[in-house]
Amino acid sequence: MNRFLRACRRETVDRPPVWVMRQAGRYLPEYRELRHRAGDFLTMCRTPSIAAEATLQPIRRFGLDAAIVFSDILTPLVPMGVELSFSPAPHIANPVRCAGDLDRLRPPAPWRGTEFLDEALALVSASLDDDTALLGFCGAPWTLASYLVEGTTSRSFTRVKSFALHEPEVFDRLVDTLADAMADYLRTQVEHGAQAVQIFDSWVGALAIEDARRWALRPARRLLAATAGLGVPRIYYAHGGAHLLHDLADLPCEVIGLDWRVDLGRAALALPGHALQGNLDPGALMGPDDEIRRRTLAMLAAAPRRGYIANLGHGITPEVPVHGMEAFVRTVQGYRYE
Ligand code: CP3
C-alpha cells in the first residue's frame, strides 16, 4: 500500500506523503497552456482526456504522493439544475433563495450528468503507478449551500446566513439534500478508481461554533455516515476551523485537513482518533526558497509522526512561482523519520 494510504490509516511510513490542494492550476505554465487550448475551465472539466492531463501535470513535474482528479466542487450541481459559469470566479444564474428554489433542485440518483468525471478517473487510474494515490472529492454541504444561496464567492455570507436564520427547517433540508447527493457522487467516484476522497468545507471558518454545528458539521456527519461503507479514507477539510477542533474530534472520518491557523502538535492532541493533513500557509510559497524550506521543516517537526499528510493549509494560489512549490515538495520528499 502506498505512503498516502498508509498515512491515512495511521500506519508507519518512511516520510510524510505530500500533495497540494489545487495542485493542478494556473501557477503551472503547462496548465495555462492546456487551459488556453481548451478555451474555458468547464470545457476542461467536461473533456475527460483534458481533465486527465491536467490531473497528471503536477504528478509528472513533482512526483507527488497523490493525484486529485481535475474538476470543481461546483460541477456536480449542474445536473441538479444549477446554471453555473466561471469567470474565473463561479457564478450561479439561478441561486437558491427560498423553499420553491430548493424544490426545483433535482438530485440525480443514481448519479447522472457527470460521467466525464468517471471517465477522467478511469484514464488517470490507468496511468498512475501504485505509489501514487488517486483522490476524488466533493464540496461539503455548507460550502456548497453558501455558493448556491450567495450565487458566487462571498466575503460576508449575509444571504446564506439570513436564509438559515429565517428558514432554519428549509435550510436543514437544503444541506441534507446536498449531503445525500454528494454521498452518491463520491460513491460513483470510488467505483471509477478514487482510492480516497476529500470533502472541502472551505467556508466553515465563516461560522460561529453553534452555527457550524448545525449548518456545517451536522450535514457533514450525514455525508460521512452515508460514505462509511465505501472502504476508502475520507478527508474532511475544515478551512478556518481552528475554533472547531473540539467538535471535529468525534467527526466520523479518517483524516482532518487543517489550515495554518492551527499548531499541528496541538491539533494532534485534540484529535487523537484522526490522521491530520496540512497546513503551510500558501502565502509562504511566495517567499525565498530557504525560508520555504525552514517553514516546511518546522511544520514537519510539529506534526505527528504517524497519521500525517503534508499539504498546504489551503489551495496553492496562481501567483506562486514554480520554484516555491518545488522547494516545498522537495523538502518533504527529502525528509526521513528516523
Ligand atoms: O486541486 C486540484 O488541483 C483539483 C481541481 C480543483 C479545482 N477546484 C479546480 C479549479 C479543486 C479540488 C477545486 C475545489 C474548489 N473549487 C474549492 C475548494 C478548495 C478551496 O479553494 O477552498 C472551491 C471553494 C472552489 C470554487 C472555485 N472554483 C472558485 C472560488 C474558483 C475561482 C477562483 C480560482 O481559484 O480560480 C474556481 C475555479 C477553479 N477551480 C479553477 C481551477 C483550476 C480556475 C479555473 C481557471 O483555470 O480559470
mmCIF file of C-alpha atoms and ligand atoms in Angstrom:
data_model
loop_
_atom_site.group_PDB
_atom_site.id
_atom_site.type_symbol
_atom_site.label_atom_id
_atom_site.label_comp_id
_atom_site.label_asym_id
_atom_site.label_seq_id
_atom_site.Cartn_x
_atom_site.Cartn_y
_atom_site.Cartn_z
ATOM 1 C CA MET A 1 0.000 0.000 0.000
ATOM 2 C CA ASN A 2 1.349 3.440 -0.878
ATOM 3 C CA ARG A 3 2.571 6.093 1.556
ATOM 4 C CA PHE A 4 -0.520 8.245 1.226
ATOM 5 C CA LEU A 5 -2.993 5.458 2.029
ATOM 6 C CA ARG A 6 -0.779 4.182 4.847
ATOM 7 C CA ALA A 7 -0.672 7.662 6.423
ATOM 8 C CA CYS A 8 -4.486 7.931 6.191
ATOM 9 C CA ARG A 9 -4.648 4.671 8.183
ATOM 10 C CA ARG A 10 -2.064 5.975 10.669
ATOM 11 C CA GLU A 11 0.420 3.258 9.720
ATOM 12 C CA THR A 12 4.176 3.836 9.725
ATOM 13 C CA VAL A 13 5.783 5.471 6.670
ATOM 14 C CA ASP A 14 9.377 6.408 5.781
ATOM 15 C CA ARG A 15 8.408 10.089 5.385
ATOM 16 C CA PRO A 16 5.146 12.044 5.244
ATOM 17 C CA PRO A 17 3.294 11.779 1.930
ATOM 18 C CA VAL A 18 2.833 15.133 0.196
ATOM 19 C CA TRP A 19 0.313 16.634 -2.215
ATOM 20 C CA VAL A 20 -1.079 20.149 -2.565
ATOM 21 C CA MET A 21 -4.664 21.374 -2.758
ATOM 22 C CA ARG A 22 -5.322 22.885 -6.200
ATOM 23 C CA GLN A 23 -2.047 21.369 -7.422
ATOM 24 C CA ALA A 24 -3.368 21.382 -10.998
ATOM 25 C CA GLY A 25 -3.745 25.061 -11.662
ATOM 26 C CA ARG A 26 -2.669 28.372 -13.027
ATOM 27 C CA TYR A 27 0.716 28.565 -11.244
ATOM 28 C CA LEU A 28 1.863 25.848 -13.723
ATOM 29 C CA PRO A 29 2.846 27.023 -17.232
ATOM 30 C CA GLU A 30 1.717 23.695 -18.737
ATOM 31 C CA TYR A 31 -1.712 24.164 -17.107
ATOM 32 C CA ARG A 32 -2.071 27.668 -18.572
ATOM 33 C CA GLU A 33 -1.181 26.273 -21.977
ATOM 34 C CA LEU A 34 -3.755 23.458 -21.681
ATOM 35 C CA ARG A 35 -6.397 25.891 -20.407
ATOM 36 C CA HIS A 36 -5.692 28.216 -23.336
ATOM 37 C CA ARG A 37 -6.144 25.342 -25.823
ATOM 38 C CA ALA A 38 -9.363 24.112 -24.165
ATOM 39 C CA GLY A 39 -10.900 27.594 -24.088
ATOM 40 C CA ASP A 40 -12.622 27.580 -20.741
ATOM 41 C CA PHE A 41 -12.489 25.861 -17.412
ATOM 42 C CA LEU A 42 -15.806 23.958 -17.610
ATOM 43 C CA THR A 43 -14.828 22.571 -21.036
ATOM 44 C CA MET A 44 -11.612 21.296 -19.440
ATOM 45 C CA CYS A 45 -13.611 19.560 -16.706
ATOM 46 C CA ARG A 46 -16.051 18.037 -19.210
ATOM 47 C CA THR A 47 -13.401 16.660 -21.568
ATOM 48 C CA PRO A 48 -12.003 13.512 -19.902
ATOM 49 C CA SER A 49 -8.683 13.479 -21.812
ATOM 50 C CA ILE A 50 -8.019 17.136 -20.871
ATOM 51 C CA ALA A 51 -9.127 16.669 -17.248
ATOM 52 C CA ALA A 52 -6.874 13.608 -17.008
ATOM 53 C CA GLU A 53 -3.940 15.542 -18.485
ATOM 54 C CA ALA A 54 -4.457 18.440 -16.011
ATOM 55 C CA THR A 55 -4.594 15.905 -13.145
ATOM 56 C CA LEU A 56 -1.318 14.314 -14.232
ATOM 57 C CA GLN A 57 0.690 17.501 -14.934
ATOM 58 C CA PRO A 58 1.715 18.154 -11.301
ATOM 59 C CA ILE A 59 2.403 14.429 -10.773
ATOM 60 C CA ARG A 60 4.873 14.369 -13.670
ATOM 61 C CA ARG A 61 6.605 17.530 -12.560
ATOM 62 C CA PHE A 62 6.819 16.900 -8.815
ATOM 63 C CA GLY A 63 6.251 13.152 -8.217
ATOM 64 C CA LEU A 64 3.569 13.865 -5.607
ATOM 65 C CA ASP A 65 2.109 11.076 -3.452
ATOM 66 C CA ALA A 66 -1.485 11.776 -4.503
ATOM 67 C CA ALA A 67 -3.259 12.962 -7.648
ATOM 68 C CA ILE A 68 -6.599 14.775 -7.255
ATOM 69 C CA VAL A 69 -8.941 14.422 -10.201
ATOM 70 C CA PHE A 70 -9.413 17.684 -12.077
ATOM 71 C CA SER A 71 -12.868 19.174 -11.643
ATOM 72 C CA ASP A 72 -14.534 21.654 -9.296
ATOM 73 C CA ILE A 73 -16.698 21.337 -6.201
ATOM 74 C CA LEU A 74 -19.493 23.107 -8.123
ATOM 75 C CA THR A 75 -19.611 20.957 -11.317
ATOM 76 C CA PRO A 76 -21.930 18.266 -9.805
ATOM 77 C CA LEU A 77 -24.511 20.995 -9.150
ATOM 78 C CA VAL A 78 -25.095 21.394 -12.901
ATOM 79 C CA PRO A 79 -27.010 18.099 -13.334
ATOM 80 C CA MET A 80 -29.111 19.205 -10.343
ATOM 81 C CA GLY A 81 -30.366 22.120 -12.454
ATOM 82 C CA VAL A 82 -27.900 24.830 -11.403
ATOM 83 C CA GLU A 83 -26.802 27.280 -14.127
ATOM 84 C CA LEU A 84 -23.072 27.630 -13.477
ATOM 85 C CA SER A 85 -20.315 29.610 -15.183
ATOM 86 C CA PHE A 86 -16.759 30.657 -14.218
ATOM 87 C CA SER A 87 -15.050 33.991 -14.964
ATOM 88 C CA PRO A 88 -12.815 32.746 -13.204
ATOM 89 C CA ALA A 89 -14.928 33.213 -10.029
ATOM 90 C CA PRO A 90 -18.005 30.981 -10.049
ATOM 91 C CA HIS A 91 -21.412 32.473 -10.899
ATOM 92 C CA ILE A 92 -24.779 30.817 -10.413
ATOM 93 C CA ALA A 93 -27.535 32.396 -12.523
ATOM 94 C CA ASN A 94 -30.391 30.731 -10.584
ATOM 95 C CA PRO A 95 -29.410 30.878 -6.892
ATOM 96 C CA VAL A 96 -31.458 29.101 -4.220
ATOM 97 C CA ARG A 97 -33.218 31.806 -2.191
ATOM 98 C CA CYS A 98 -36.452 30.148 -0.983
ATOM 99 C CA ALA A 99 -38.172 26.781 -0.429
ATOM 100 C CA GLY A 100 -39.502 26.872 -4.012
ATOM 101 C CA ASP A 101 -35.967 27.186 -5.404
ATOM 102 C CA LEU A 102 -34.893 24.207 -3.283
ATOM 103 C CA ASP A 103 -37.814 22.120 -4.571
ATOM 104 C CA ARG A 104 -36.581 22.753 -8.119
ATOM 105 C CA LEU A 105 -33.163 21.171 -7.368
ATOM 106 C CA ARG A 106 -33.042 17.704 -8.881
ATOM 107 C CA PRO A 107 -30.689 15.350 -7.059
ATOM 108 C CA PRO A 108 -29.764 12.799 -9.733
ATOM 109 C CA ALA A 109 -29.810 9.306 -8.301
ATOM 110 C CA PRO A 110 -28.215 7.123 -9.485
ATOM 111 C CA TRP A 111 -25.690 9.824 -10.377
ATOM 112 C CA ARG A 112 -26.074 11.086 -13.943
ATOM 113 C CA GLY A 113 -24.605 14.055 -15.771
ATOM 114 C CA THR A 114 -21.021 13.843 -14.529
ATOM 115 C CA GLU A 115 -19.923 10.789 -16.498
ATOM 116 C CA PHE A 116 -16.965 12.875 -17.747
ATOM 117 C CA LEU A 117 -15.519 12.716 -14.230
ATOM 118 C CA ASP A 118 -15.843 8.930 -14.142
ATOM 119 C CA GLU A 119 -14.013 8.717 -17.457
ATOM 120 C CA ALA A 120 -11.279 11.091 -16.258
ATOM 121 C CA LEU A 121 -10.829 8.982 -13.106
ATOM 122 C CA ALA A 122 -10.553 5.814 -15.185
ATOM 123 C CA LEU A 123 -7.970 7.413 -17.513
ATOM 124 C CA VAL A 124 -5.858 8.730 -14.621
ATOM 125 C CA SER A 125 -6.161 5.480 -12.719
ATOM 126 C CA ALA A 126 -4.772 3.593 -15.732
ATOM 127 C CA SER A 127 -1.691 5.829 -15.988
ATOM 128 C CA LEU A 128 -0.716 6.153 -12.314
ATOM 129 C CA ASP A 129 1.728 3.751 -10.707
ATOM 130 C CA ASP A 130 0.940 2.092 -7.375
ATOM 131 C CA ASP A 131 2.987 4.675 -5.442
ATOM 132 C CA THR A 132 0.539 7.469 -6.231
ATOM 133 C CA ALA A 133 -2.932 7.513 -4.710
ATOM 134 C CA LEU A 134 -5.894 8.834 -6.695
ATOM 135 C CA LEU A 135 -8.235 11.202 -4.855
ATOM 136 C CA GLY A 136 -11.826 12.053 -5.610
ATOM 137 C CA PHE A 137 -13.551 14.988 -3.938
ATOM 138 C CA CYS A 138 -16.696 16.991 -3.357
ATOM 139 C CA GLY A 139 -17.768 20.155 -1.593
ATOM 140 C CA ALA A 140 -19.194 19.864 1.922
ATOM 141 C CA PRO A 141 -22.921 20.642 2.262
ATOM 142 C CA TRP A 142 -22.418 24.026 3.993
ATOM 143 C CA THR A 143 -19.810 25.223 1.482
ATOM 144 C CA LEU A 144 -21.979 24.176 -1.482
ATOM 145 C CA ALA A 145 -25.047 25.776 0.122
ATOM 146 C CA SER A 146 -23.145 29.028 0.551
ATOM 147 C CA TYR A 147 -22.413 29.129 -3.210
ATOM 148 C CA LEU A 148 -25.979 28.090 -4.072
ATOM 149 C CA VAL A 149 -27.537 30.835 -1.958
ATOM 150 C CA GLU A 150 -24.985 33.619 -2.493
ATOM 151 C CA GLY A 151 -24.603 32.849 -6.215
ATOM 152 C CA THR A 152 -20.844 33.459 -6.089
ATOM 153 C CA THR A 153 -17.889 33.646 -3.684
ATOM 154 C CA SER A 154 -18.876 35.787 -0.719
ATOM 155 C CA ARG A 155 -16.945 37.737 1.893
ATOM 156 C CA SER A 156 -19.683 38.201 4.444
ATOM 157 C CA PHE A 157 -22.094 35.302 3.756
ATOM 158 C CA THR A 158 -25.030 37.581 4.623
ATOM 159 C CA ARG A 159 -27.518 35.985 2.218
ATOM 160 C CA VAL A 160 -26.855 32.395 3.266
ATOM 161 C CA LYS A 161 -26.823 33.281 6.978
ATOM 162 C CA SER A 162 -30.051 35.216 6.561
ATOM 163 C CA PHE A 163 -31.625 32.199 4.813
ATOM 164 C CA ALA A 164 -30.504 29.788 7.550
ATOM 165 C CA LEU A 165 -31.697 32.132 10.339
ATOM 166 C CA HIS A 166 -35.105 32.928 8.837
ATOM 167 C CA GLU A 167 -35.950 29.496 7.470
ATOM 168 C CA PRO A 168 -33.976 27.002 9.551
ATOM 169 C CA GLU A 169 -36.021 23.956 8.528
ATOM 170 C CA VAL A 170 -35.769 24.771 4.816
ATOM 171 C CA PHE A 171 -32.028 25.343 5.207
ATOM 172 C CA ASP A 172 -31.636 22.000 7.010
ATOM 173 C CA ARG A 173 -33.432 20.417 4.068
ATOM 174 C CA LEU A 174 -31.064 22.143 1.623
ATOM 175 C CA VAL A 175 -27.893 20.918 3.337
ATOM 176 C CA ASP A 176 -29.361 17.425 3.805
ATOM 177 C CA THR A 177 -30.228 17.269 0.090
ATOM 178 C CA LEU A 178 -26.646 18.244 -0.707
ATOM 179 C CA ALA A 179 -25.225 15.694 1.757
ATOM 180 C CA ASP A 180 -27.227 12.878 0.156
ATOM 181 C CA ALA A 181 -26.350 13.966 -3.387
ATOM 182 C CA MET A 182 -22.621 14.229 -2.548
ATOM 183 C CA ALA A 183 -22.631 10.794 -0.877
ATOM 184 C CA ASP A 184 -23.895 9.304 -4.167
ATOM 185 C CA TYR A 185 -21.400 11.375 -6.131
ATOM 186 C CA LEU A 186 -18.459 10.143 -4.018
ATOM 187 C CA ARG A 187 -19.674 6.551 -4.301
ATOM 188 C CA THR A 188 -19.582 6.868 -8.103
ATOM 189 C CA GLN A 189 -16.047 8.299 -7.933
ATOM 190 C CA VAL A 190 -14.850 5.382 -5.811
ATOM 191 C CA GLU A 191 -16.445 2.943 -8.262
ATOM 192 C CA HIS A 192 -14.367 4.576 -11.019
ATOM 193 C CA GLY A 193 -10.996 4.478 -9.283
ATOM 194 C CA ALA A 194 -10.829 7.050 -6.453
ATOM 195 C CA GLN A 195 -8.838 5.469 -3.595
ATOM 196 C CA ALA A 196 -9.616 8.214 -1.060
ATOM 197 C CA VAL A 197 -11.900 11.248 -1.080
ATOM 198 C CA GLN A 198 -11.664 14.786 0.256
ATOM 199 C CA ILE A 199 -14.690 16.800 1.374
ATOM 200 C CA PHE A 200 -13.888 20.530 1.069
ATOM 201 C CA ASP A 201 -15.567 22.658 3.762
ATOM 202 C CA SER A 202 -13.844 25.784 2.521
ATOM 203 C CA TRP A 203 -16.226 28.212 4.246
ATOM 204 C CA VAL A 204 -16.822 26.551 7.633
ATOM 205 C CA GLY A 205 -14.479 29.204 9.055
ATOM 206 C CA ALA A 206 -17.158 31.841 8.450
ATOM 207 C CA LEU A 207 -19.391 30.299 11.116
ATOM 208 C CA ALA A 208 -19.701 30.747 14.879
ATOM 209 C CA ILE A 209 -19.342 27.461 16.756
ATOM 210 C CA GLU A 210 -23.076 26.988 17.343
ATOM 211 C CA ASP A 211 -23.887 27.685 13.689
ATOM 212 C CA ALA A 212 -21.066 25.459 12.463
ATOM 213 C CA ARG A 213 -22.535 22.601 14.484
ATOM 214 C CA ARG A 214 -25.986 22.902 12.922
ATOM 215 C CA TRP A 215 -25.256 24.225 9.429
ATOM 216 C CA ALA A 216 -21.953 22.540 8.591
ATOM 217 C CA LEU A 217 -20.970 19.666 10.893
ATOM 218 C CA ARG A 218 -24.415 18.082 11.217
ATOM 219 C CA PRO A 219 -24.842 17.647 7.429
ATOM 220 C CA ALA A 220 -21.133 16.722 7.087
ATOM 221 C CA ARG A 221 -21.809 13.873 9.530
ATOM 222 C CA ARG A 222 -24.751 12.786 7.405
ATOM 223 C CA LEU A 223 -22.475 12.705 4.351
ATOM 224 C CA LEU A 224 -19.798 10.816 6.295
ATOM 225 C CA ALA A 225 -22.315 8.296 7.656
ATOM 226 C CA ALA A 226 -23.532 7.634 4.121
ATOM 227 C CA THR A 227 -19.981 7.063 2.825
ATOM 228 C CA ALA A 228 -18.674 4.964 5.738
ATOM 229 C CA GLY A 229 -19.233 1.771 3.773
ATOM 230 C CA LEU A 230 -17.149 2.823 0.757
ATOM 231 C CA GLY A 231 -13.990 1.433 2.332
ATOM 232 C CA VAL A 232 -11.786 4.407 1.389
ATOM 233 C CA PRO A 233 -10.253 7.060 3.674
ATOM 234 C CA ARG A 234 -12.266 10.267 3.848
ATOM 235 C CA ILE A 235 -10.586 13.625 4.490
ATOM 236 C CA TYR A 236 -12.732 16.412 5.929
ATOM 237 C CA TYR A 237 -11.006 19.714 5.162
ATOM 238 C CA ALA A 238 -12.010 22.453 7.604
ATOM 239 C CA HIS A 239 -10.653 25.725 6.252
ATOM 240 C CA GLY A 240 -10.691 28.267 9.088
ATOM 241 C CA GLY A 241 -11.681 25.525 11.521
ATOM 242 C CA ALA A 242 -9.293 26.369 14.393
ATOM 243 C CA HIS A 243 -12.246 27.224 16.661
ATOM 244 C CA LEU A 244 -13.858 23.855 15.904
ATOM 245 C CA LEU A 245 -11.109 21.404 16.934
ATOM 246 C CA HIS A 246 -13.177 20.150 19.867
ATOM 247 C CA ASP A 247 -16.149 19.446 17.568
ATOM 248 C CA LEU A 248 -14.007 17.840 14.876
ATOM 249 C CA ALA A 249 -12.680 15.289 17.371
ATOM 250 C CA ASP A 250 -15.679 12.984 17.009
ATOM 251 C CA LEU A 251 -16.341 13.567 13.311
ATOM 252 C CA PRO A 252 -16.623 10.073 11.771
ATOM 253 C CA CYS A 253 -13.875 10.351 9.138
ATOM 254 C CA GLU A 254 -10.279 9.142 8.875
ATOM 255 C CA VAL A 255 -8.410 12.402 8.184
ATOM 256 C CA ILE A 256 -8.932 16.040 9.189
ATOM 257 C CA GLY A 257 -7.426 18.730 6.933
ATOM 258 C CA LEU A 258 -6.432 21.959 8.697
ATOM 259 C CA ASP A 259 -5.165 25.393 7.729
ATOM 260 C CA TRP A 260 -2.200 27.385 9.062
ATOM 261 C CA ARG A 261 -4.115 28.982 11.937
ATOM 262 C CA VAL A 262 -3.630 25.748 13.921
ATOM 263 C CA ASP A 263 -0.499 24.306 15.519
ATOM 264 C CA LEU A 264 -0.293 20.721 14.240
ATOM 265 C CA GLY A 265 1.107 19.374 17.523
ATOM 266 C CA ARG A 266 -1.810 20.801 19.484
ATOM 267 C CA ALA A 267 -4.256 19.628 16.837
ATOM 268 C CA ALA A 268 -2.878 16.090 17.169
ATOM 269 C CA LEU A 269 -3.602 16.207 20.923
ATOM 270 C CA ALA A 270 -7.143 17.455 20.277
ATOM 271 C CA LEU A 271 -7.819 14.911 17.509
ATOM 272 C CA PRO A 272 -6.266 11.646 18.715
ATOM 273 C CA GLY A 273 -8.501 9.439 16.572
ATOM 274 C CA HIS A 274 -7.704 11.090 13.239
ATOM 275 C CA ALA A 275 -4.841 11.430 10.807
ATOM 276 C CA LEU A 276 -4.061 15.092 10.054
ATOM 277 C CA GLN A 277 -3.391 16.912 6.788
ATOM 278 C CA GLY A 278 -1.917 20.362 6.220
ATOM 279 C CA ASN A 279 -1.057 23.105 6.871
ATOM 280 C CA LEU A 280 1.559 25.520 5.498
ATOM 281 C CA ASP A 281 0.234 28.972 4.618
ATOM 282 C CA PRO A 282 0.125 29.053 0.770
ATOM 283 C CA GLY A 283 1.407 32.630 1.106
ATOM 284 C CA ALA A 284 4.682 31.202 2.450
ATOM 285 C CA LEU A 285 5.427 29.861 -1.060
ATOM 286 C CA MET A 286 5.840 33.483 -2.190
ATOM 287 C CA GLY A 287 8.990 33.699 -0.056
ATOM 288 C CA PRO A 288 12.628 32.793 -0.786
ATOM 289 C CA ASP A 289 13.365 29.058 -1.109
ATOM 290 C CA ASP A 290 15.434 28.942 2.108
ATOM 291 C CA GLU A 291 12.579 30.386 4.096
ATOM 292 C CA ILE A 292 10.122 27.918 2.482
ATOM 293 C CA ARG A 293 12.429 25.048 3.484
ATOM 294 C CA ARG A 294 12.760 26.381 7.042
ATOM 295 C CA ARG A 295 8.988 26.722 7.475
ATOM 296 C CA THR A 296 8.287 23.337 5.913
ATOM 297 C CA LEU A 297 10.757 21.628 8.271
ATOM 298 C CA ALA A 298 9.175 23.442 11.234
ATOM 299 C CA MET A 299 5.770 22.166 10.127
ATOM 300 C CA LEU A 300 7.070 18.591 9.826
ATOM 301 C CA ALA A 301 8.645 18.832 13.285
ATOM 302 C CA ALA A 302 5.328 19.958 14.836
ATOM 303 C CA ALA A 303 3.255 17.310 13.030
ATOM 304 C CA PRO A 304 2.512 13.872 14.476
ATOM 305 C CA ARG A 305 4.885 11.146 13.241
ATOM 306 C CA ARG A 306 2.075 8.761 12.456
ATOM 307 C CA GLY A 307 -1.058 9.653 10.570
ATOM 308 C CA TYR A 308 0.157 12.810 8.899
ATOM 309 C CA ILE A 309 -0.079 14.060 5.286
ATOM 310 C CA ALA A 310 1.935 17.143 4.314
ATOM 311 C CA ASN A 311 -0.007 19.762 2.355
ATOM 312 C CA LEU A 312 -0.663 23.474 2.294
ATOM 313 C CA GLY A 313 -3.378 24.845 4.571
ATOM 314 C CA HIS A 314 -5.428 25.955 1.541
ATOM 315 C CA GLY A 315 -5.173 25.798 -2.245
ATOM 316 C CA ILE A 316 -1.993 26.983 -3.943
ATOM 317 C CA THR A 317 -2.548 30.423 -5.478
ATOM 318 C CA PRO A 318 -1.874 31.256 -9.163
ATOM 319 C CA GLU A 319 0.870 33.761 -8.208
ATOM 320 C CA VAL A 320 3.154 31.168 -6.571
ATOM 321 C CA PRO A 321 6.396 30.728 -8.559
ATOM 322 C CA VAL A 322 7.029 27.121 -9.612
ATOM 323 C CA HIS A 323 10.319 27.127 -7.648
ATOM 324 C CA GLY A 324 8.339 27.913 -4.465
ATOM 325 C CA MET A 325 6.172 24.824 -4.944
ATOM 326 C CA GLU A 326 9.320 22.873 -5.813
ATOM 327 C CA ALA A 327 11.073 23.980 -2.585
ATOM 328 C CA PHE A 328 8.073 22.876 -0.504
ATOM 329 C CA VAL A 329 7.610 19.477 -2.158
ATOM 330 C CA ARG A 330 11.322 18.582 -2.317
ATOM 331 C CA THR A 331 11.778 19.428 1.380
ATOM 332 C CA VAL A 332 9.073 16.927 2.358
ATOM 333 C CA GLN A 333 10.392 14.344 -0.115
ATOM 334 C CA GLY A 334 13.897 14.655 1.335
ATOM 335 C CA TYR A 335 12.725 14.238 4.933
ATOM 336 C CA ARG A 336 13.038 10.890 6.749
ATOM 337 C CA TYR A 337 11.615 9.672 10.036
ATOM 338 C CA GLU A 338 14.496 8.068 11.966
HETATM 339 O O1 CP3 B 1 -6.974 20.568 -6.580
HETATM 340 C C1 CP3 B 1 -6.928 20.382 -7.808
HETATM 341 O O2 CP3 B 1 -5.899 20.584 -8.480
HETATM 342 C C2 CP3 B 1 -8.147 19.786 -8.475
HETATM 343 C C3 CP3 B 1 -9.055 20.725 -9.026
HETATM 344 C C4 CP3 B 1 -9.893 21.658 -8.157
HETATM 345 C C5 CP3 B 1 -10.386 22.902 -8.657
HETATM 346 N N1 CP3 B 1 -11.215 23.442 -7.728
HETATM 347 C C6 CP3 B 1 -10.059 23.450 -9.966
HETATM 348 C C7 CP3 B 1 -10.303 24.873 -10.260
HETATM 349 C C8 CP3 B 1 -10.421 21.514 -6.862
HETATM 350 C C9 CP3 B 1 -10.194 20.398 -5.853
HETATM 351 C C10 CP3 B 1 -11.257 22.648 -6.611
HETATM 352 C C11 CP3 B 1 -12.018 22.833 -5.365
HETATM 353 C C12 CP3 B 1 -12.714 24.115 -5.137
HETATM 354 N N2 CP3 B 1 -13.375 24.910 -6.032
HETATM 355 C C13 CP3 B 1 -12.905 24.678 -3.855
HETATM 356 C C14 CP3 B 1 -12.392 24.069 -2.570
HETATM 357 C C15 CP3 B 1 -10.957 24.404 -2.356
HETATM 358 C C16 CP3 B 1 -10.743 25.812 -1.885
HETATM 359 O O3 CP3 B 1 -10.040 26.543 -2.620
HETATM 360 O O4 CP3 B 1 -11.219 26.147 -0.821
HETATM 361 C C17 CP3 B 1 -13.648 25.861 -4.001
HETATM 362 C C18 CP3 B 1 -14.080 26.806 -2.893
HETATM 363 C C19 CP3 B 1 -13.944 26.001 -5.397
HETATM 364 C C20 CP3 B 1 -14.758 27.071 -6.048
HETATM 365 C C21 CP3 B 1 -13.989 27.807 -7.086
HETATM 366 N N3 CP3 B 1 -13.604 27.274 -8.305
HETATM 367 C C22 CP3 B 1 -13.559 29.162 -7.064
HETATM 368 C C23 CP3 B 1 -13.772 30.115 -5.907
HETATM 369 C C24 CP3 B 1 -12.912 29.413 -8.286
HETATM 370 C C25 CP3 B 1 -12.368 30.733 -8.793
HETATM 371 C C26 CP3 B 1 -11.184 31.190 -8.074
HETATM 372 C C27 CP3 B 1 -9.959 30.437 -8.523
HETATM 373 O O5 CP3 B 1 -9.284 29.864 -7.655
HETATM 374 O O6 CP3 B 1 -9.673 30.427 -9.711
HETATM 375 C C28 CP3 B 1 -12.901 28.212 -9.030
HETATM 376 C C29 CP3 B 1 -12.319 27.983 -10.370
HETATM 377 C C30 CP3 B 1 -11.297 26.887 -10.476
HETATM 378 N N4 CP3 B 1 -11.411 25.644 -9.927
HETATM 379 C C31 CP3 B 1 -10.080 26.936 -11.212
HETATM 380 C C32 CP3 B 1 -9.469 25.680 -11.088
HETATM 381 C C33 CP3 B 1 -8.186 25.207 -11.718
HETATM 382 C C34 CP3 B 1 -9.580 28.111 -12.039
HETATM 383 C C35 CP3 B 1 -10.170 27.994 -13.400
HETATM 384 C C36 CP3 B 1 -9.315 28.612 -14.450
HETATM 385 O O7 CP3 B 1 -8.406 27.932 -14.971
HETATM 386 O O8 CP3 B 1 -9.579 29.771 -14.741
#
